Coordinates of C-alpha atoms in Angstrom, one line a residue:
M1 CA 38.9 -2.5 -17.6
A2 CA 36.3 0.0 -18.9
S3 CA 33.5 0.5 -16.6
S4 CA 29.8 0.3 -17.7
F5 CA 28.5 1.4 -14.3
A6 CA 29.0 4.7 -12.5
V7 CA 28.5 5.2 -8.8
C8 CA 26.0 7.8 -7.7
R9 CA 25.7 7.8 -4.0
L10 CA 25.8 10.0 -0.9
H11 CA 28.5 9.0 1.6
M12 CA 28.3 10.9 4.9
R13 CA 31.0 11.0 7.5
G14 CA 29.8 13.0 10.5
R15 CA 27.8 16.1 10.3
G16 CA 29.9 18.2 8.0
S17 CA 31.0 15.8 5.3
P18 CA 30.7 16.8 1.6
V19 CA 28.4 15.1 -0.9
K20 CA 30.3 13.1 -3.5
C21 CA 28.6 12.1 -6.7
L22 CA 30.1 10.4 -9.7
Q23 CA 27.9 10.4 -12.8
R24 CA 27.8 8.5 -16.1
L25 CA 25.1 8.7 -18.7
D26 CA 24.5 5.0 -19.4
T27 CA 24.0 3.3 -16.0
F28 CA 24.4 3.9 -12.4
L29 CA 24.6 2.1 -9.0
L30 CA 22.7 3.4 -5.9
R31 CA 23.3 2.4 -2.4
S32 CA 22.4 3.6 1.1
I33 CA 24.7 3.4 4.1
G34 CA 22.9 3.5 7.4
T35 CA 22.9 2.4 11.0
N36 CA 22.1 -1.1 12.3
V37 CA 18.6 -1.7 13.4
V38 CA 18.1 -4.3 16.2
A39 CA 15.4 -6.7 15.0
A40 CA 12.5 -7.3 17.2
Q41 CA 12.3 -10.9 18.6
E42 CA 10.0 -12.9 16.5
K43 CA 7.2 -14.6 18.5
D44 CA 4.7 -17.4 17.7
G45 CA 2.0 -16.3 15.4
P46 CA 1.8 -13.3 13.0
K47 CA 4.7 -10.9 13.1
S48 CA 4.1 -7.4 14.5
L49 CA 4.3 -4.5 12.1
Y50 CA 7.5 -3.4 13.9
A51 CA 9.1 -6.8 13.3
V52 CA 8.2 -6.8 9.6
Q53 CA 9.6 -3.2 9.2
T54 CA 12.8 -4.1 11.0
E55 CA 13.4 -7.1 8.8
R56 CA 12.7 -5.1 5.6
Q57 CA 15.0 -2.3 6.7
E58 CA 17.9 -4.7 7.5
Q59 CA 17.3 -6.2 4.0
A60 CA 17.4 -2.7 2.5
E61 CA 20.8 -1.9 4.2
R62 CA 22.3 -5.0 2.6
S63 CA 21.0 -4.3 -0.9
V64 CA 21.9 -2.3 -4.0
L65 CA 19.8 -0.9 -6.8
V66 CA 21.5 -1.4 -10.2
S67 CA 20.6 -0.1 -13.6
C68 CA 21.5 -2.8 -16.1
N69 CA 23.0 -2.5 -19.5
S70 CA 21.0 -4.5 -22.0
R71 CA 24.2 -5.9 -23.4
T72 CA 25.1 -7.6 -20.1
T73 CA 23.8 -11.1 -19.5
E74 CA 22.3 -12.2 -16.2
K75 CA 24.9 -14.9 -15.7
K76 CA 27.8 -12.5 -16.0
F77 CA 26.0 -9.9 -13.9
L78 CA 25.5 -12.3 -11.0
K79 CA 29.0 -13.7 -11.4
Y80 CA 30.6 -10.3 -11.0
L81 CA 28.6 -9.3 -8.0
S82 CA 29.2 -12.6 -6.3
R83 CA 32.9 -11.8 -6.2
H84 CA 32.1 -9.3 -3.5
G85 CA 30.0 -11.7 -1.3
D86 CA 27.2 -14.2 -1.1
I87 CA 24.0 -13.1 -2.7
K88 CA 20.8 -13.9 -0.7
K89 CA 18.2 -12.5 -3.1
H90 CA 18.0 -10.8 -6.5
F91 CA 15.2 -9.8 -8.9
F92 CA 14.8 -7.6 -12.0
Y93 CA 12.1 -5.2 -12.9
E94 CA 11.5 -2.5 -15.6
S95 CA 11.0 1.2 -15.1
Y96 CA 12.6 3.6 -17.5
G97 CA 15.1 0.8 -18.3
I98 CA 15.9 -2.5 -16.7
Y99 CA 16.9 -2.5 -13.0
A100 CA 18.0 -5.2 -10.5
V101 CA 17.7 -5.2 -6.7
V102 CA 20.5 -7.4 -5.1
E103 CA 20.7 -8.3 -1.5
F104 CA 24.0 -9.5 -0.1
A105 CA 24.4 -11.7 3.0
N106 CA 26.7 -9.1 4.6
R107 CA 26.9 -5.3 4.5
E108 CA 30.7 -5.6 4.0
S109 CA 29.9 -6.8 0.5
I110 CA 28.4 -3.4 -0.3
T111 CA 31.7 -1.5 0.6
S112 CA 33.7 -4.0 -1.6
L113 CA 31.3 -3.5 -4.5
L114 CA 31.2 0.2 -4.3
E115 CA 35.1 0.2 -4.5
R116 CA 35.0 -1.5 -7.9
A117 CA 31.5 -0.7 -9.4
A118 CA 32.3 -2.0 -12.9
I119 CA 31.0 -4.9 -15.2
P120 CA 32.6 -5.7 -18.5
H121 CA 30.6 -5.4 -21.7
N122 CA 29.5 -8.3 -23.6
S123 CA 29.3 -8.5 -27.4
P124 CA 26.7 -6.2 -28.9
N125 CA 24.5 -9.1 -30.1
Q126 CA 23.9 -10.4 -26.6
Q127 CA 20.7 -9.3 -24.8
F128 CA 19.9 -9.2 -21.0
G129 CA 17.4 -12.0 -20.9
Q130 CA 16.1 -11.9 -17.3
Q131 CA 12.5 -12.2 -16.3
C132 CA 11.2 -9.0 -14.9
Q133 CA 8.9 -8.9 -11.8
P134 CA 5.5 -7.1 -12.4
Q135 CA 5.2 -3.7 -10.9
T136 CA 1.6 -2.9 -11.8
T137 CA -1.7 -4.6 -11.7
P138 CA -3.1 -6.4 -14.7
P139 CA -5.6 -4.5 -16.9
I140 CA -9.3 -4.9 -15.9
N141 CA -10.1 -6.9 -19.1
E142 CA -7.2 -9.3 -18.5
L143 CA -8.3 -9.8 -14.9
I144 CA -11.9 -10.5 -15.9
Q145 CA -10.7 -13.2 -18.3
R146 CA -8.5 -14.7 -15.5
L147 CA -11.4 -14.7 -13.0
S148 CA -13.8 -16.3 -15.5
K149 CA -11.6 -19.4 -15.6
E150 CA -11.8 -20.0 -11.8
E151 CA -14.0 -22.8 -10.5
S152 CA -15.7 -20.8 -7.6
I153 CA -16.4 -17.2 -6.5
D154 CA -14.1 -17.8 -3.4
Q155 CA -11.3 -18.8 -5.8
Q156 CA -12.0 -15.7 -8.0
I157 CA -11.6 -13.4 -4.9
I158 CA -8.4 -15.2 -3.9
S159 CA -7.1 -14.9 -7.5
L160 CA -7.9 -11.2 -7.6
T161 CA -6.1 -10.6 -4.3
E162 CA -3.0 -12.4 -5.5
A163 CA -3.0 -10.3 -8.7
Y164 CA -3.3 -7.0 -6.9
Q165 CA -1.4 -7.2 -3.7
L166 CA 2.2 -6.1 -3.3
T167 CA 4.7 -8.8 -4.1
E168 CA 7.7 -9.7 -1.9
E169 CA 10.0 -8.0 -4.6
N170 CA 7.9 -4.8 -4.7
S171 CA 7.9 -4.6 -0.9
R172 CA 11.7 -4.9 -0.8
L173 CA 12.0 -2.2 -3.4
R174 CA 9.9 0.3 -1.3
F175 CA 12.2 -0.2 1.7
L176 CA 15.2 0.2 -0.4
V177 CA 14.0 3.6 -1.8
C178 CA 13.4 4.7 1.9
S179 CA 17.0 3.6 2.6
L180 CA 18.3 5.5 -0.3
L181 CA 16.4 8.6 0.6
K182 CA 17.8 8.3 4.2
D183 CA 21.2 8.9 2.9
I184 CA 20.1 12.4 1.7
A185 CA 18.5 13.2 5.0
A186 CA 21.5 11.9 7.0
A187 CA 23.5 14.9 5.8
Y188 CA 21.5 16.9 8.3
F189 CA 20.2 14.2 10.7
P190 CA 22.8 11.4 10.9
E191 CA 20.7 9.1 13.2
C192 CA 17.4 9.6 11.5
T193 CA 15.3 6.9 9.9
I194 CA 12.9 7.0 7.0
R195 CA 10.0 4.4 7.2
P196 CA 7.3 3.6 4.8
F197 CA 3.7 3.8 6.1
G198 CA 0.2 3.5 4.7
S199 CA -0.6 1.1 1.8
S200 CA 3.1 0.2 1.3
V201 CA 3.2 -1.7 4.6
N202 CA -0.4 -2.1 6.0
G203 CA -1.1 -5.1 3.9
F204 CA -3.8 -3.5 1.7
G205 CA -1.5 -1.8 -0.9
K206 CA -1.9 -2.8 -4.5
L207 CA 0.8 -2.9 -7.1
G208 CA 1.5 0.6 -8.4
C209 CA 0.4 2.4 -5.3
D210 CA 2.2 5.5 -4.0
L211 CA 5.1 5.2 -1.5
D212 CA 4.3 7.3 1.6
M213 CA 7.3 7.9 3.8
F214 CA 7.8 9.2 7.2
L215 CA 11.0 11.0 8.4
D216 CA 11.5 9.7 12.0
L217 CA 13.9 11.9 14.1
D218 CA 13.2 10.2 17.4
G219 CA 16.2 8.0 17.1
I220 CA 18.5 11.0 17.4
S221 CA 20.7 10.7 20.5
G222 CA 19.1 12.5 23.5
R223 CA 15.8 13.4 21.7
N224 CA 13.6 11.2 24.0
L225 CA 15.7 11.8 27.2
K226 CA 13.6 12.3 30.3
M227 CA 14.4 15.0 32.8
P228 CA 16.4 13.4 35.7
K229 CA 15.1 13.8 39.3
S230 CA 18.0 16.2 40.0
G231 CA 16.4 18.7 37.6
L232 CA 19.7 19.2 35.8
S233 CA 20.6 17.8 32.3
L234 CA 22.6 18.5 29.2
E235 CA 21.1 19.2 25.8
Y236 CA 22.2 20.0 22.3
Q237 CA 22.2 23.7 21.5
M238 CA 19.5 24.1 18.7
K239 CA 17.9 27.0 16.8
R240 CA 14.4 27.5 18.3
A241 CA 11.3 27.9 16.1
N242 CA 7.8 29.4 16.9
S243 CA 6.0 26.0 16.6
E244 CA 6.4 22.3 15.8
R245 CA 4.6 22.9 12.5
A246 CA 7.2 25.5 11.6
V247 CA 10.0 23.1 12.4
T248 CA 8.5 20.4 10.2
Q249 CA 8.2 22.9 7.3
S250 CA 11.8 24.0 7.7
I251 CA 13.0 20.3 7.8
L252 CA 11.0 19.3 4.8
S253 CA 12.0 22.4 2.8
V254 CA 15.8 21.6 3.3
I255 CA 15.2 17.8 2.6
G256 CA 13.2 18.7 -0.5
E257 CA 16.0 20.9 -1.9
C258 CA 18.5 18.2 -1.4
V259 CA 16.3 15.6 -3.1
E260 CA 15.8 18.0 -6.0
Q261 CA 19.6 18.7 -6.3
F262 CA 21.2 15.4 -5.4
G263 CA 18.6 12.6 -5.4
A264 CA 19.5 10.3 -8.3
G265 CA 16.5 9.6 -10.4
C266 CA 14.2 11.9 -8.3
V267 CA 12.2 14.2 -10.6
G268 CA 9.2 16.6 -10.3
V269 CA 10.0 17.6 -6.8
Q270 CA 7.2 19.6 -5.1
K271 CA 7.4 21.1 -1.6
I272 CA 3.8 21.2 -0.4
L273 CA 4.5 22.9 2.9
N274 CA 1.2 24.7 3.7
A275 CA -0.9 21.5 3.6
R276 CA -2.5 20.2 6.7
C277 CA 0.2 17.7 6.9
P278 CA 3.4 19.3 5.1
L279 CA 5.1 17.0 2.6
V280 CA 7.6 16.7 -0.2
R281 CA 6.3 15.0 -3.3
F282 CA 8.4 13.6 -6.1
A283 CA 8.7 10.7 -8.6
H284 CA 11.5 8.2 -8.2
Q285 CA 12.2 7.0 -11.8
P286 CA 14.5 4.0 -11.0
S287 CA 11.7 2.4 -9.0
G288 CA 8.7 4.0 -10.7
F289 CA 7.2 5.0 -7.5
Q290 CA 5.3 8.4 -6.8
C291 CA 6.6 9.4 -3.4
D292 CA 5.4 11.5 -0.5
L293 CA 7.7 12.4 2.4
T294 CA 6.3 13.7 5.7
A295 CA 8.0 14.5 9.0
N296 CA 5.2 14.7 11.5
N297 CA 2.4 12.3 10.8
R298 CA 2.4 9.9 13.8
V299 CA -1.3 9.3 13.8
A300 CA -1.0 8.0 10.2
M301 CA 1.7 5.7 11.5
K302 CA -0.8 4.3 14.1
S303 CA -3.5 3.9 11.4
T304 CA -1.1 1.9 9.4
E305 CA -0.4 -0.4 12.3
L306 CA -4.1 -0.9 13.1
L307 CA -4.9 -1.8 9.5
Y308 CA -2.0 -4.2 9.4
L309 CA -3.2 -5.9 12.6
Y310 CA -6.8 -6.3 11.3
G311 CA -5.4 -7.8 8.0
E312 CA -3.3 -10.3 10.0
L313 CA -6.2 -11.5 12.3
D314 CA -8.1 -13.1 9.4
Q315 CA -7.1 -13.6 5.8
R316 CA -10.6 -12.9 4.6
V317 CA -10.2 -9.2 5.7
R318 CA -7.6 -8.5 3.0
C319 CA -9.3 -10.5 0.4
L320 CA -12.6 -8.7 0.9
V321 CA -10.9 -5.2 0.9
F322 CA -9.0 -5.9 -2.3
T323 CA -12.2 -7.2 -4.0
V324 CA -14.4 -4.2 -2.9
R325 CA -11.7 -1.7 -3.9
C326 CA -11.3 -3.3 -7.3
W327 CA -15.1 -3.3 -7.8
A328 CA -15.3 0.4 -6.8
R329 CA -12.5 1.4 -9.2
A330 CA -14.0 -0.7 -12.1
H331 CA -17.3 1.3 -11.7
G332 CA -15.8 4.8 -11.1
I333 CA -16.7 4.9 -7.4
T334 CA -13.1 5.8 -6.5
S335 CA -10.5 7.7 -8.5
S336 CA -6.9 8.6 -8.5
I337 CA -7.9 12.3 -9.0
P338 CA -8.9 14.2 -5.9
G339 CA -12.5 15.1 -5.7
A340 CA -15.9 14.1 -4.3
W341 CA -15.3 10.3 -4.8
I342 CA -15.1 7.8 -2.0
T343 CA -11.4 7.1 -1.1
N344 CA -9.8 3.7 -0.7
F345 CA -9.3 4.4 3.0
S346 CA -13.0 5.1 3.5
L347 CA -13.9 1.9 1.6
T348 CA -11.5 0.0 3.8
V349 CA -13.0 1.3 7.0
M350 CA -16.5 0.4 5.6
V351 CA -15.4 -3.2 5.0
L352 CA -13.9 -3.4 8.6
F353 CA -17.2 -2.0 10.0
F354 CA -19.2 -4.6 8.1
L355 CA -17.0 -7.5 9.4
Q356 CA -17.5 -6.1 13.0
K357 CA -21.3 -6.3 12.4
R358 CA -21.3 -10.0 11.4
S359 CA -22.7 -12.6 13.7
P360 CA -20.4 -13.7 15.2
P361 CA -18.0 -10.8 14.5
I362 CA -14.9 -11.5 12.4
I363 CA -12.8 -8.8 13.8
P364 CA -13.0 -6.9 17.1
T365 CA -13.7 -3.2 17.6
L366 CA -11.0 -0.7 18.2
D367 CA -12.3 -0.1 21.8
Q368 CA -12.0 -3.9 22.4
L369 CA -8.4 -3.8 21.2
R370 CA -7.7 -0.8 23.4
D371 CA -9.0 -2.7 26.5
L372 CA -6.6 -5.6 25.7
A373 CA -3.6 -3.3 25.6
G374 CA -0.8 -3.4 28.0
P375 CA 1.3 -0.6 29.5
A376 CA 3.8 -0.8 26.6
D377 CA 1.0 -0.3 24.1
K378 CA -0.2 3.0 25.5
S379 CA -0.1 5.8 22.9
V380 CA -1.4 9.3 23.1
I381 CA -0.6 11.5 20.1
E382 CA -1.5 15.2 20.1
G383 CA -4.3 14.5 22.7
N384 CA -5.7 11.5 20.6
D385 CA -5.9 8.0 22.2
C386 CA -4.2 5.7 19.8
T387 CA -3.8 2.8 22.2
F388 CA -4.5 -0.8 21.1
V389 CA -3.0 -4.1 21.7
S390 CA 0.0 -5.2 19.7
D391 CA 0.4 -8.8 20.9
F392 CA -1.7 -11.0 18.6
S393 CA -1.9 -13.9 21.2
K394 CA -4.1 -11.6 23.5
I395 CA -6.8 -11.1 20.8
P396 CA -9.7 -13.6 21.1
L397 CA -11.4 -14.4 17.8
H398 CA -14.9 -15.8 17.1
S399 CA -15.5 -18.9 15.1
N400 CA -17.2 -17.2 12.1
T401 CA -17.1 -19.7 9.1
E402 CA -18.7 -17.5 6.4
T403 CA -17.1 -17.9 2.9
L404 CA -15.7 -15.1 0.9
E405 CA -18.6 -15.3 -1.5
E406 CA -21.1 -14.9 1.4
L407 CA -19.2 -12.0 2.8
L408 CA -19.0 -10.1 -0.5
H409 CA -22.7 -10.7 -1.2
G410 CA -23.4 -9.6 2.5
F411 CA -21.3 -6.4 2.0
F412 CA -23.4 -5.4 -0.9
E413 CA -26.6 -6.2 0.9
F414 CA -25.5 -4.4 4.1
Y415 CA -24.7 -1.1 2.4
S416 CA -27.8 -1.3 0.0
T417 CA -30.0 -0.7 3.0
F418 CA -27.7 1.2 5.4
A419 CA -29.2 4.4 6.9
F420 CA -26.6 6.8 5.5
S421 CA -28.9 9.7 6.0
R422 CA -29.0 9.4 9.8
M423 CA -26.1 7.1 10.9
S424 CA -22.3 7.4 11.1
I425 CA -19.8 4.4 10.6
N426 CA -17.6 3.9 13.7
I427 CA -15.1 1.0 13.9
R428 CA -14.1 2.2 17.4
K429 CA -17.5 1.2 18.8
G430 CA -18.4 -1.3 16.0
K431 CA -21.9 0.2 15.8
E432 CA -23.9 2.8 14.0
Q433 CA -24.1 6.2 15.7
N434 CA -26.1 9.3 15.0
K435 CA -24.3 11.7 12.6
P436 CA -22.5 14.5 14.6
E437 CA -22.6 16.8 11.4
V438 CA -24.5 17.3 8.2
A439 CA -22.7 15.3 5.5
P440 CA -23.9 12.6 3.0
L441 CA -21.4 10.1 4.3
H442 CA -19.9 10.2 7.8
I443 CA -17.1 7.7 8.7
Q444 CA -15.4 8.6 12.0
N445 CA -11.6 8.8 11.9
P446 CA -10.6 5.9 14.2
F447 CA -8.1 8.0 16.2
E448 CA -8.9 11.7 15.5
T449 CA -12.6 11.1 16.4
S450 CA -13.7 14.6 15.7
L451 CA -12.8 14.2 12.0
N452 CA -14.9 12.6 9.2
V453 CA -12.6 10.8 6.8
S454 CA -15.3 10.8 4.1
K455 CA -16.1 14.6 4.3
N456 CA -15.3 15.1 0.7
V457 CA -18.0 12.7 -0.6
N458 CA -21.1 14.4 -2.0
A459 CA -24.6 13.0 -2.3
T460 CA -24.3 12.1 -5.9
Q461 CA -21.3 9.8 -5.3
L462 CA -22.9 8.2 -2.3
D463 CA -26.1 7.6 -4.4
R464 CA -24.1 5.9 -7.0
F465 CA -22.3 3.7 -4.4
V466 CA -25.7 2.6 -3.0
A467 CA -27.2 1.9 -6.4
L468 CA -24.2 -0.2 -7.5
C469 CA -24.4 -2.2 -4.2
Q470 CA -28.1 -2.9 -5.0
E471 CA -27.4 -4.1 -8.6
S472 CA -24.3 -6.1 -7.5
A473 CA -26.3 -7.8 -4.7
W474 CA -29.1 -8.6 -7.2
L475 CA -26.6 -9.9 -9.8
F476 CA -25.1 -12.2 -7.2
Q477 CA -28.4 -13.9 -6.7
Q478 CA -28.7 -14.6 -10.4
I479 CA -25.1 -15.9 -10.4
E480 CA -26.0 -18.4 -7.7
T481 CA -29.0 -19.9 -9.6
N482 CA -28.1 -19.5 -13.3
T483 CA -24.4 -19.7 -13.8
P484 CA -22.7 -23.1 -14.0
R485 CA -19.4 -23.4 -12.2
G486 CA -16.4 -25.6 -12.6
L487 CA -14.2 -26.1 -15.7
G488 CA -15.5 -29.6 -16.7
G489 CA -17.4 -29.1 -20.0
N490 CA -18.4 -25.4 -19.3
D491 CA -17.4 -22.5 -21.5
T492 CA -15.2 -20.2 -19.5
S493 CA -15.1 -17.4 -22.1
T494 CA -18.3 -15.7 -20.6
P495 CA -17.7 -13.7 -17.5
W496 CA -19.5 -15.1 -14.5
G497 CA -19.4 -14.6 -10.7
L498 CA -17.1 -11.9 -9.6
A499 CA -16.0 -11.3 -13.2
S500 CA -19.5 -10.3 -14.2
I501 CA -19.8 -7.5 -11.6
L502 CA -16.5 -6.0 -12.7
L503 CA -17.7 -5.5 -16.2
P504 CA -17.2 -1.9 -17.6
L505 CA -19.8 0.7 -16.9
N506 CA -21.2 0.8 -20.4
V507 CA -21.7 -2.9 -20.4
A508 CA -23.2 -3.2 -16.9
G509 CA -25.8 -0.5 -17.8
V510 CA -24.7 2.1 -15.2
K511 CA -24.9 5.5 -16.7
S512 CA -22.6 8.5 -16.2
R513 CA -22.5 10.6 -13.1
K514 CA -25.1 13.0 -14.5
K515 CA -28.7 12.5 -13.3
K516 CA -30.5 10.4 -16.0
R517 CA -33.6 8.3 -15.8
H518 CA -32.7 4.7 -15.4
E519 CA -34.6 1.6 -16.4
P520 CA -35.2 -0.8 -13.6
A521 CA -31.9 -2.6 -12.5
S522 CA -33.4 -6.0 -13.0
E523 CA -34.2 -5.3 -16.6
R524 CA -30.8 -4.0 -17.4
I525 CA -29.1 -7.0 -15.8
K526 CA -31.5 -9.4 -17.6
S527 CA -30.5 -7.7 -20.8
L528 CA -26.9 -8.0 -20.1
L529 CA -27.1 -11.7 -19.4
E530 CA -29.2 -12.4 -22.4
S531 CA -26.7 -10.4 -24.5
L532 CA -23.8 -12.5 -23.2
K533 CA -25.7 -15.7 -23.8
N534 CA -26.4 -14.7 -27.4
K535 CA -22.8 -13.9 -28.0
N536 CA -21.7 -17.1 -26.6
H537 CA -24.2 -19.0 -28.9
Q538 CA -23.0 -17.2 -31.9
K539 CA -19.4 -18.2 -31.1
K540 CA -20.4 -21.8 -30.8
S541 CA -22.3 -21.8 -34.1

């Protein structure tokens, strides 16, 4: 039987095994073979980040990534794969072609499938008619139309969050890419693990965000072995380096070379080894992800865990973060291009700080989380205290009943009058502190407390942020009094509520970043609303 699939994988046996790669031009099958991960015991309440990662890693080890021929039907595709074992989950998506992620019930099915990776062709007239899962967020115009049809601002915020947050399928795909990349690293470090961190797992990532990965070598046998009381021990003979940074650079240089030469679908490989945190950057075409791989970034891992914890404590946290980020991007406050703009991480910390300042507070401060920590939670990384509680049941929460609408309006009001010229934002203490340095915006890094995470932001960008907060807060007041709500008898074609503050810059009347004389904000907003009413009236007539 002629094969329409070719196998492209790395199969390691021991430390010195060769890399085998069979290639075909039309389609290919990718699979990672790794070690078992013992799942953390699930407790009552929200799962810990460790438990979520363990579950995802196990799913990835039982999964295959398949490039699908357009002439193969979904029915025949699944029928063939089910010969090798029960299929627990599958979905399709599009990225430089049609791909499928298939999770089997047992890992033995992977071995069986790889031994006979072939699917027969159908007739040329048949098409692969599966429904593909979205991998990117909807365009802003489409989002505004969707939000305009909702019945309340709270529902608009929830709808935006659902449209932007990572889906179950996208999350699975991210862990699968980590598993595939681990096959390459395992040639040199057989017991290593590659874990996603940052927006891919902290609960605040949106569809289309980059995939940040961490090469974890602590699982290698004997790496964390403590010196016995006798003072004698055995250790692997290893080549010594001048510093830990030099070791990290060497590891990433070798891994980067392997990714470039043998990583199926990995293109545009860059080894950025002299950065503050050395990394390997590349695009993984089968998934469509832009990937960054680091090997010594444990503080970032703790930041990921902290953000995940805050997001799990109260569902309003994630909703507000997604909404503020979307608002900021719509008005050019944030950008995908590095520069003097406010970053998504800085915006997230600003939202957390605002929620700590509510009365009563919606989330605790980092110091309060540290005081609740047990002995197993203690974590000091490079002299930085990264300790905080991981058991959700130990965290007391206040009964704050504010709605999402009230919180979003409150966010704009809060930062419209914040004393940025004198004060620093500090989620460890949960209160303003005097600036320790001269900078337009100072947001203390939660763990590396001597660092300002917003050091890149200039005065012009901060002024734009404050001005837009003021205009959005004013517009919210007009929404509450002038805009009808509900679907019954009301025209939903005119943007209202949250949709109205997401309108493009040229519509909202906010000029470019160059200094220009503005007419009063209230006049511009009145003109905007009057213009929208006139357009709506013309449509009806």
